[in-house]
């Protein structure tokens, strides 16, 4: 084979109880849709012959040095503990050390059944594969920690959901696929030796300066607090913040029914399965704290002095809301063009958001255009904005270069739902032009790209996507 990946695998050396080793299940007719050259370079992978890459990223050929395995984990799904989940349709091929000396996982998603598939077929259809590829790469370009898309292939086989749909496999790259749920499974089973080995592994891999389980808890808290604030800053709704979809690394993981808001409202929910609004936009900070509490509960099981550990862990978890709030305010200050801090800033932000919610303003376009007429145009009744504006102008008058800060803190382009849906529809019909266009434009979200201005437009009433569905 001329195509090779410089694997350096560590997870496969962990105890066998952590995973099930198995090869991917070959597909009928692999065809390469996308290969991410920039990311490949970072991973020290050089482009191979197209058909060979299609075989590798479909799971039809296992490259030298790969140790394919399905990872075991558990997790709270919508608050209910599920004692065993695991990679039901994914396989970790292995890891590489990038040109930045960072270790990253390379995982096939949609690669066939595993012992953790439960009732599922182990497959993915084209829509969610393209959605995850586009949205995760957009997230990366926005400067938000995330898993990434290395490749996407069509399998040439149907996948049966509502009806027959084209099958696909995504190759996903992550700092690791360690989740809160990876810790939960060993803690819940009372497998303390495994829990300790996992804790040591996670510390070594992600937070080498962390001291012991509670040091790890603190580091995860800090990473997650920053991540959630960053999501809030771009109007992102994850949609399934189950503990198995919460990465220890602080990266965004598992793009299922996720969505970026068009019109701002704090209660926005897209996911068709989130009927109670548990994972609504404005609930995300609380859920992140809840998830951290689950990690704390798991980590504590390995501590000698449980009473002291509970007390210390409680203090760590209880500090998280204020940390998120600090990151949140810093994020929104920047969005308003404020590089310095003043007492009235919080009120300036919350007042604007309240007016936006009441007047159906587009989240992305309002912030991007602050101060310009195009921001005013976002409000059905602009008088609220007009009343708010002088206070903001007086405040930015004490700033050196608010416009430059606004331009680099507020994206012009986000992956809008209706564009994602249109892109998927076109791809199912064999036209990948919208996919390539979205990928290209969203790689530079903070740049004005006048040729693509129509991708900044919110959906027309008949383009609005009312609900999103899990990527199964
Ligand atoms: P998710 O909600 O996508 O994070 O998935 C939750 C669990 O369901 C994980 O254990 C997945 O591996 C599993 N799963 C999701 N879709 C499938 C599928 N099509 N086949 C097998 N397992 C699946
Ligand atoms: Mg998941």
Coordinates of C-alpha atoms and ligand atoms in Angstrom, one line a residue:
X1 CA 0.0 0.0 0.0
X2 CA 1.3 3.4 -0.9
X3 CA -1.0 5.2 1.6
X4 CA 0.2 5.0 5.2
X5 CA -0.6 6.5 8.5
X6 CA 2.2 6.9 11.1
X7 CA 0.4 5.2 14.0
X8 CA 1.6 5.4 17.6
X9 CA -1.1 3.7 19.6
X10 CA -1.5 3.9 23.3
X11 CA -5.1 3.0 24.0
X12 CA -4.7 -0.5 22.7
X13 CA -2.1 -1.0 25.4
X14 CA -4.6 -0.4 28.1
X15 CA -6.3 -3.5 29.8
X16 CA -8.5 -5.6 27.5
X17 CA -11.5 -4.7 29.6
X18 CA -11.4 -1.1 28.1
X19 CA -12.4 -2.2 24.6
X20 CA -13.1 -4.9 22.0
X21 CA -10.5 -5.3 19.3
X22 CA -12.0 -6.1 15.9
X23 CA -11.6 -5.1 12.3
X24 CA -14.1 -2.9 10.4
X25 CA -16.7 -4.6 8.2
X26 CA -15.9 -3.9 4.5
X27 CA -18.5 -2.1 2.4
X28 CA -19.7 -2.7 -1.2
X29 CA -18.2 0.2 -3.2
X30 CA -16.2 2.9 -1.3
X31 CA -15.9 6.3 -2.9
X32 CA -14.0 9.2 -1.4
X33 CA -16.1 12.3 -0.9
X34 CA -13.7 14.4 1.2
X35 CA -10.2 14.4 2.4
X36 CA -9.0 17.2 4.7
X37 CA -5.5 18.0 3.5
X38 CA -4.7 20.6 6.2
X39 CA -5.6 18.2 9.0
X40 CA -3.8 15.4 7.3
X41 CA -0.6 17.4 7.3
X42 CA -1.0 18.1 11.0
X43 CA -1.3 14.4 11.6
X44 CA 1.8 13.7 9.4
X45 CA -0.4 11.9 6.8
X46 CA 0.3 12.4 3.1
X47 CA -2.3 12.0 0.5
X48 CA -2.4 8.7 -1.2
X49 CA -4.0 7.4 -4.3
X50 CA -7.8 8.2 -4.2
X51 CA -9.1 4.7 -4.4
X52 CA -6.7 3.5 -1.8
X53 CA -7.7 6.2 0.6
X54 CA -11.4 5.4 -0.1
X55 CA -10.7 1.8 0.9
X56 CA -8.9 2.8 4.1
X57 CA -11.5 5.3 5.2
X58 CA -14.4 2.9 4.4
X59 CA -12.8 0.2 6.6
X60 CA -12.1 -2.1 3.6
X61 CA -8.4 -2.0 4.1
X62 CA -6.8 -1.8 7.5
X63 CA -3.6 0.3 7.2
X64 CA -0.3 -1.0 8.7
X65 CA 0.1 -0.1 12.3
X66 CA -3.7 0.3 13.0
X67 CA -5.1 -1.6 16.0
X68 CA -8.9 -1.2 15.3
X69 CA -11.0 -1.4 18.5
X70 CA -14.4 -0.4 19.8
X71 CA -14.2 1.6 23.1
X72 CA -16.3 0.7 26.1
X73 CA -18.2 3.4 28.0
X74 CA -21.4 4.0 29.8
X75 CA -23.3 7.3 30.4
X76 CA -26.3 9.2 31.6
X77 CA -28.6 9.7 28.6
X78 CA -31.2 12.5 29.4
X79 CA -30.4 12.0 33.0
X80 CA -30.9 8.2 33.1
X81 CA -27.9 6.0 33.7
X82 CA -27.3 3.5 31.0
X83 CA -24.8 1.0 32.4
X84 CA -23.3 0.1 29.0
X85 CA -23.0 2.0 25.8
X86 CA -19.7 1.9 23.9
X87 CA -18.7 2.4 20.3
X88 CA -21.7 0.8 18.6
X89 CA -20.8 2.1 15.2
X90 CA -17.3 3.4 15.5
X91 CA -13.8 2.0 15.7
X92 CA -10.6 3.6 16.8
X93 CA -8.0 2.8 14.2
X94 CA -5.2 4.2 16.3
X95 CA -3.4 7.4 17.2
X96 CA -0.8 9.7 15.6
X97 CA 1.6 12.2 17.0
X98 CA 1.1 15.4 15.0
X99 CA 3.6 18.0 13.7
X100 CA 2.6 19.9 16.9
X101 CA 3.7 16.9 19.0
X102 CA 0.1 16.3 20.1
X103 CA -1.4 12.8 20.2
X104 CA -4.8 12.4 18.4
X105 CA -7.2 9.6 17.8
X106 CA -8.3 8.5 14.3
X107 CA -11.7 6.9 14.4
X108 CA -14.0 5.5 11.8
X109 CA -17.7 6.3 12.5
X110 CA -20.2 4.2 10.6
X111 CA -17.8 1.2 10.2
X112 CA -20.2 -1.6 11.1
X113 CA -21.6 -3.4 14.1
X114 CA -19.6 -4.1 17.3
X115 CA -20.5 -5.9 20.5
X116 CA -21.8 -2.5 21.7
X117 CA -24.3 -1.9 18.9
X118 CA -27.3 -3.1 20.8
X119 CA -30.2 -2.8 18.3
X120 CA -28.3 -0.6 15.9
X121 CA -26.8 -1.6 12.5
X122 CA -23.4 0.0 13.2
X123 CA -23.8 2.3 10.2
X124 CA -24.3 5.9 9.4
X125 CA -26.1 7.5 6.5
X126 CA -24.7 10.3 4.3
X127 CA -26.6 13.2 6.0
X128 CA -25.2 13.0 9.5
X129 CA -21.7 12.2 8.1
X130 CA -21.6 15.4 6.1
X131 CA -23.2 17.4 8.8
X132 CA -20.6 16.3 11.3
X133 CA -17.8 16.9 8.8
X134 CA -19.0 20.4 7.9
X135 CA -20.1 21.5 11.4
X136 CA -17.0 20.2 13.2
X137 CA -14.7 21.9 10.7
X138 CA -16.7 25.1 11.1
X139 CA -16.3 24.9 14.8
X140 CA -12.6 24.5 14.5
X141 CA -12.4 27.5 12.2
X142 CA -14.4 29.5 14.8
X143 CA -11.6 28.8 17.3
X144 CA -13.6 26.4 19.5
X145 CA -12.1 23.1 20.6
X146 CA -13.7 20.2 18.7
X147 CA -13.2 16.8 17.1
X148 CA -12.5 17.2 13.4
X149 CA -13.3 15.6 10.1
X150 CA -10.4 13.9 8.3
X151 CA -12.3 12.1 5.6
X152 CA -15.8 11.1 4.4
X153 CA -16.6 8.2 2.1
X154 CA -19.8 6.8 0.5
X155 CA -20.1 3.1 1.1
X156 CA -22.2 2.3 -2.0
X157 CA -24.6 0.5 0.3
X158 CA -28.0 1.6 1.6
X159 CA -28.7 2.2 5.2
X160 CA -32.3 1.8 6.3
X161 CA -33.8 4.5 8.5
X162 CA -37.2 6.0 7.6
X163 CA -36.5 4.4 4.2
X164 CA -33.3 3.5 2.3
X165 CA -30.6 6.1 2.4
X166 CA -27.0 6.2 1.1
X167 CA -24.5 4.9 3.6
X168 CA -21.3 6.7 4.5
X169 CA -18.4 6.6 6.9
X170 CA -16.8 9.6 8.6
X171 CA -13.2 9.6 9.8
X172 CA -13.1 11.6 12.9
X173 CA -10.0 13.0 14.7
X174 CA -10.1 13.8 18.4
X175 CA -7.6 14.6 21.1
X176 CA -9.0 11.5 22.6
X177 CA -12.4 9.8 22.8
X178 CA -12.3 9.6 26.6
X179 CA -15.7 10.6 27.9
X180 CA -17.2 11.2 31.3
X181 CA -19.0 7.9 30.6
X182 CA -15.7 6.1 30.2
X183 CA -15.0 6.8 33.9
X184 CA -18.6 6.1 34.9
X185 CA -18.5 2.5 33.6
X186 CA -15.6 1.3 35.7
X187 CA -16.8 3.3 38.8
X188 CA -20.3 1.9 38.6
X189 CA -19.0 -1.6 38.2
X190 CA -16.6 -1.2 41.2
X191 CA -13.6 -1.9 39.0
X192 CA -11.3 0.3 40.8
X193 CA -8.0 -0.9 39.3
X194 CA -9.4 -0.1 35.9
X195 CA -10.6 3.3 37.1
X196 CA -7.2 4.1 38.5
X197 CA -5.5 3.1 35.2
X198 CA -7.9 5.2 33.2
X199 CA -7.4 8.2 35.5
X200 CA -3.6 7.9 35.1
X201 CA -3.9 7.5 31.4
X202 CA -6.2 10.6 31.1
X203 CA -3.9 12.7 33.2
X204 CA -0.8 11.7 31.2
X205 CA -2.5 12.3 27.9
X206 CA -4.4 15.5 28.6
X207 CA -3.4 17.2 31.8
X208 CA 0.1 16.1 32.7
X209 CA 0.3 18.8 35.4
X210 CA -2.8 17.6 37.2
X211 CA -2.4 16.0 40.6
X212 CA -4.4 12.9 41.1
X213 CA -8.1 12.3 40.4
X214 CA -9.2 15.6 41.9
X215 CA -6.6 17.5 39.9
X216 CA -8.0 15.8 36.8
X217 CA -11.5 16.9 37.9
X218 CA -10.3 20.5 38.2
X219 CA -8.7 20.4 34.8
X220 CA -11.7 19.0 33.1
X221 CA -13.9 21.6 34.8
X222 CA -11.7 24.4 33.6
X223 CA -11.7 23.1 30.0
X224 CA -15.5 22.5 30.0
X225 CA -16.3 25.9 31.5
X226 CA -14.4 27.6 28.7
X227 CA -15.9 25.4 26.0
X228 CA -19.5 26.0 27.1
X229 CA -19.0 29.8 27.1
X230 CA -17.6 29.5 23.6
X231 CA -20.6 27.6 22.5
X232 CA -22.9 30.3 23.9
X233 CA -20.9 32.9 22.1
X234 CA -21.7 31.5 18.7
X235 CA -25.3 30.4 19.4
X236 CA -24.4 26.7 19.3
X237 CA -26.8 24.1 20.8
X238 CA -25.2 20.7 21.2
X239 CA -28.5 18.9 21.5
X240 CA -27.3 15.7 23.3
X241 CA -25.1 16.7 26.2
X242 CA -25.3 13.2 27.7
X243 CA -22.3 12.2 29.8
X244 CA -21.1 9.8 27.1
X245 CA -21.0 12.8 24.7
X246 CA -18.9 14.9 27.1
X247 CA -15.2 14.7 26.3
X248 CA -12.6 14.9 29.0
X249 CA -10.3 16.9 26.7
X250 CA -12.8 19.8 26.6
X251 CA -13.5 19.3 22.9
X252 CA -16.9 19.4 21.3
X253 CA -17.8 15.8 20.5
X254 CA -20.7 14.0 18.8
X255 CA -22.5 16.3 16.4
X256 CA -26.0 14.7 16.3
X257 CA -29.0 17.0 16.4
X258 CA -26.8 20.0 17.0
X259 CA -27.6 23.4 15.6
X260 CA -26.6 27.0 15.5
X261 CA -29.5 29.4 16.3
X262 CA -30.8 31.8 13.7
X263 CA -33.2 34.0 15.7
X264 CA -32.0 34.4 19.2
X265 CA -34.1 32.9 22.0
X266 CA -32.6 31.4 25.2
X267 CA -35.0 28.5 25.3
X268 CA -34.2 27.4 21.8
X269 CA -34.2 23.6 21.3
X270 CA -33.9 21.8 18.0
X271 CA -33.4 18.1 18.8
X272 CA -36.6 16.2 18.1
X273 CA -35.9 13.8 21.0
X274 CA -35.3 16.6 23.6
X275 CA -39.0 17.1 24.4
X276 CA -38.3 18.6 27.9
X277 CA -35.8 21.1 26.6
X278 CA -33.1 19.6 28.9
X279 CA -30.4 20.6 26.5
X280 CA -31.9 24.0 25.4
X281 CA -29.4 26.7 24.6
X282 CA -29.5 28.5 28.0
X283 CA -29.5 25.2 30.0
X284 CA -26.1 24.2 28.6
X285 CA -24.1 25.8 31.5
X286 CA -26.2 23.9 34.1
X287 CA -25.9 20.7 32.3
X288 CA -22.1 21.0 32.0
X289 CA -22.1 21.3 35.8
X290 CA -24.4 18.3 36.2
X291 CA -22.1 16.3 33.9
X292 CA -19.0 17.4 35.9
X293 CA -20.8 16.2 39.1
X294 CA -21.1 12.8 37.5
X295 CA -17.4 12.7 36.7
X296 CA -16.7 13.7 40.3
X297 CA -18.9 10.9 41.6
X298 CA -17.0 8.4 39.4
X299 CA -13.5 9.7 40.2
X300 CA -14.1 9.6 43.9
X301 CA -14.6 5.9 44.0
X302 CA -10.9 5.4 43.8
X303 CA -10.0 7.7 46.7
X304 CA -9.0 6.3 50.1
X305 CA -10.6 8.9 52.3
X306 CA -14.0 9.2 50.7
X307 CA -15.4 11.7 53.1
X308 CA -12.6 14.2 52.5
X309 CA -12.8 13.5 48.7
X310 CA -16.5 14.2 48.6
X311 CA -15.9 17.5 50.3
X312 CA -13.1 18.5 48.1
X313 CA -14.9 17.4 44.9
X314 CA -18.0 19.3 45.9
X315 CA -16.0 22.5 46.3
X316 CA -14.5 21.9 42.8
X317 CA -17.8 21.3 41.2
X318 CA -19.5 24.2 43.0
X319 CA -17.0 26.6 41.6
X320 CA -17.9 25.8 38.0
X321 CA -21.0 28.0 37.5
X322 CA -19.0 31.1 38.4
X323 CA -16.2 30.0 36.1
X324 CA -18.6 29.6 33.2
X325 CA -20.1 32.9 34.0
X326 CA -16.7 34.6 33.9
X327 CA -15.8 33.0 30.5
X328 CA -19.3 33.9 29.3
X329 CA -18.9 37.6 30.2
X330 CA -15.5 37.7 28.7
X331 CA -16.8 36.2 25.5
X332 CA -19.8 38.6 25.2
X333 CA -17.6 41.6 26.2
X334 CA -15.5 40.8 23.2
X335 CA -18.6 40.4 21.0
X336 CA -19.6 43.9 22.0
X337 CA -16.1 45.2 21.1
X338 CA -15.0 45.7 24.7
X339 CA -11.4 44.8 25.5
X340 CA -11.5 46.4 28.9
X341 CA -13.8 45.6 31.9
X342 CA -16.3 48.0 33.4
X343 CA -19.0 47.4 36.0
X344 CA -21.9 48.1 33.7
X345 CA -20.8 45.6 31.0
X346 CA -22.9 42.7 32.2
X347 CA -26.1 44.8 32.0
X348 CA -25.1 46.1 28.6
X349 CA -24.9 42.5 27.3
X350 CA -28.0 41.1 29.0
X351 CA -30.1 44.2 27.9
X352 CA -29.1 43.6 24.3
X353 CA -29.9 39.9 24.5
X354 CA -33.3 40.6 26.0
X355 CA -34.2 43.0 23.2
X356 CA -32.9 40.5 20.7
X357 CA -35.1 37.7 22.1
X358 CA -38.2 39.9 22.3
X359 CA -37.7 41.3 18.8
X360 CA -36.7 38.1 16.9
X361 CA -33.2 39.3 16.0
X362 CA -30.8 37.0 14.2
X363 CA -28.1 36.1 16.7
X364 CA -25.1 36.0 14.3
X365 CA -26.0 39.0 12.1
X366 CA -26.9 41.3 15.0
X367 CA -23.5 41.0 16.7
X368 CA -21.6 41.0 13.5
X369 CA -23.2 44.3 12.5
X370 CA -23.3 46.1 15.8
X371 CA -23.4 49.8 15.3
X372 CA -24.3 49.6 11.7
X373 CA -27.9 49.9 10.3
X374 CA -27.9 46.2 9.4
X375 CA -27.9 45.4 13.1
X376 CA -30.9 47.7 13.7
X377 CA -32.7 46.0 10.8
X378 CA -32.6 42.7 12.7
X379 CA -35.2 43.9 15.2
X380 CA -39.0 43.8 14.4
X381 CA -39.4 46.9 16.6
X382 CA -36.0 48.7 16.4
X383 CA -36.9 51.2 19.1
X384 CA -35.5 48.8 21.7
X385 CA -32.2 48.7 19.9
X386 CA -32.3 52.5 19.4
X387 CA -32.7 52.9 23.2
X388 CA -29.8 50.5 23.9
X389 CA -27.4 52.0 21.4
X390 CA -26.3 55.3 23.0
X391 CA -25.2 53.4 26.2
X392 CA -23.1 51.0 24.1
X393 CA -21.7 53.9 22.0
X394 CA -20.6 55.8 25.1
X395 CA -19.0 52.6 26.4
X396 CA -17.1 51.8 23.2
X397 CA -16.0 55.4 23.1
X398 CA -13.7 54.4 25.9
X399 CA -12.2 51.5 23.8
X400 CA -9.2 51.7 21.5
X401 CA -10.5 49.7 18.5
X402 CA -13.9 48.2 19.1
X403 CA -14.7 47.5 15.5
X404 CA -11.6 45.3 15.0
X405 CA -12.5 43.3 18.1
X406 CA -16.1 43.0 16.9
X407 CA -15.0 41.6 13.6
X408 CA -12.8 38.9 15.1
X409 CA -15.2 38.0 17.9
X410 CA -18.4 37.7 15.8
X411 CA -18.4 35.4 12.8
X412 CA -20.0 36.5 9.6
X413 CA -20.6 32.8 8.6
X414 CA -22.0 30.0 10.7
X415 CA -23.3 26.6 9.4
X416 CA -26.9 27.6 9.3
X417 CA -29.4 24.7 9.5
X418 CA -31.2 25.4 6.3
X419 CA -27.9 25.4 4.4
X420 CA -26.8 22.2 6.0
X421 CA -30.1 20.6 5.0
X422 CA -29.9 21.9 1.5
X423 CA -26.3 20.6 1.3
X424 CA -27.4 17.2 2.4
X425 CA -30.3 17.1 -0.1
X426 CA -28.0 18.0 -2.9
X427 CA -25.4 15.4 -1.9
X428 CA -28.0 12.6 -1.7
X429 CA -28.8 13.6 -5.3
X430 CA -25.2 13.3 -6.2
X431 CA -24.3 17.0 -6.2
X432 CA -21.4 17.8 -3.8
X433 CA -21.1 21.5 -4.9
X434 CA -22.9 22.9 -1.8
X435 CA -20.8 20.6 0.4
X436 CA -17.5 21.9 -1.0
X437 CA -18.8 25.5 -1.0
X438 CA -19.8 25.3 2.7
X439 CA -16.5 23.7 3.7
X440 CA -14.6 26.4 1.9
X441 CA -16.6 29.4 3.2
X442 CA -16.8 28.2 6.7
X443 CA -13.0 27.7 6.9
X444 CA -12.8 31.6 7.2
X445 CA -15.9 32.5 9.3
X446 CA -14.6 35.8 10.5
X447 CA -13.8 37.2 7.0
X448 CA -16.3 39.1 4.9
X449 CA -16.7 37.0 1.7
X450 CA -19.0 39.2 -0.5
X451 CA -19.3 36.5 -3.1
X452 CA -20.9 34.2 -0.5
X453 CA -23.1 36.9 1.2
X454 CA -26.2 34.7 0.7
X455 CA -24.8 32.2 3.1
X456 CA -25.1 34.9 5.8
X457 CA -28.8 35.2 5.2
X458 CA -31.2 33.7 7.8
X459 CA -33.7 31.2 6.5
X460 CA -36.9 32.4 4.8
X461 CA -40.0 31.1 6.5
X462 CA -40.2 28.0 4.2
X463 CA -36.5 27.3 4.7
X464 CA -36.6 27.2 8.5
X465 CA -35.6 23.8 9.9
X466 CA -37.9 23.3 12.9
X467 CA -36.2 20.2 14.3
X468 CA -33.0 18.2 14.0
X469 CA -32.7 14.5 14.4
X470 CA -30.1 12.2 16.0
X471 CA -27.4 11.0 13.6
X472 CA -28.3 7.4 13.9
Ligands
LIG1 P1 -25.1 9.0 20.3 O1 -26.4 9.4 20.8 O2 -25.0 9.1 18.8 O3 -24.0 9.5 21.0 O4 -25.1 7.4 20.5 C1 -25.4 6.7 21.7 C2 -25.0 5.3 21.6 O5 -25.7 4.6 20.6 C3 -23.5 5.0 21.4 O6 -23.2 3.9 22.1 C4 -23.5 4.7 19.9 O7 -22.4 4.0 19.5 C5 -24.8 4.0 19.7 N1 -25.3 4.1 18.3 C6 -25.8 5.2 17.7 N2 -26.2 4.9 16.4 C7 -25.9 3.6 16.2 C8 -26.1 2.7 15.1 N3 -26.6 3.0 14.0 N4 -25.7 1.4 15.3 C9 -25.1 1.0 16.5 N5 -25.0 1.8 17.5 C10 -25.4 3.0 17.4
LIG2 MG1 -22.2 9.6 21.4

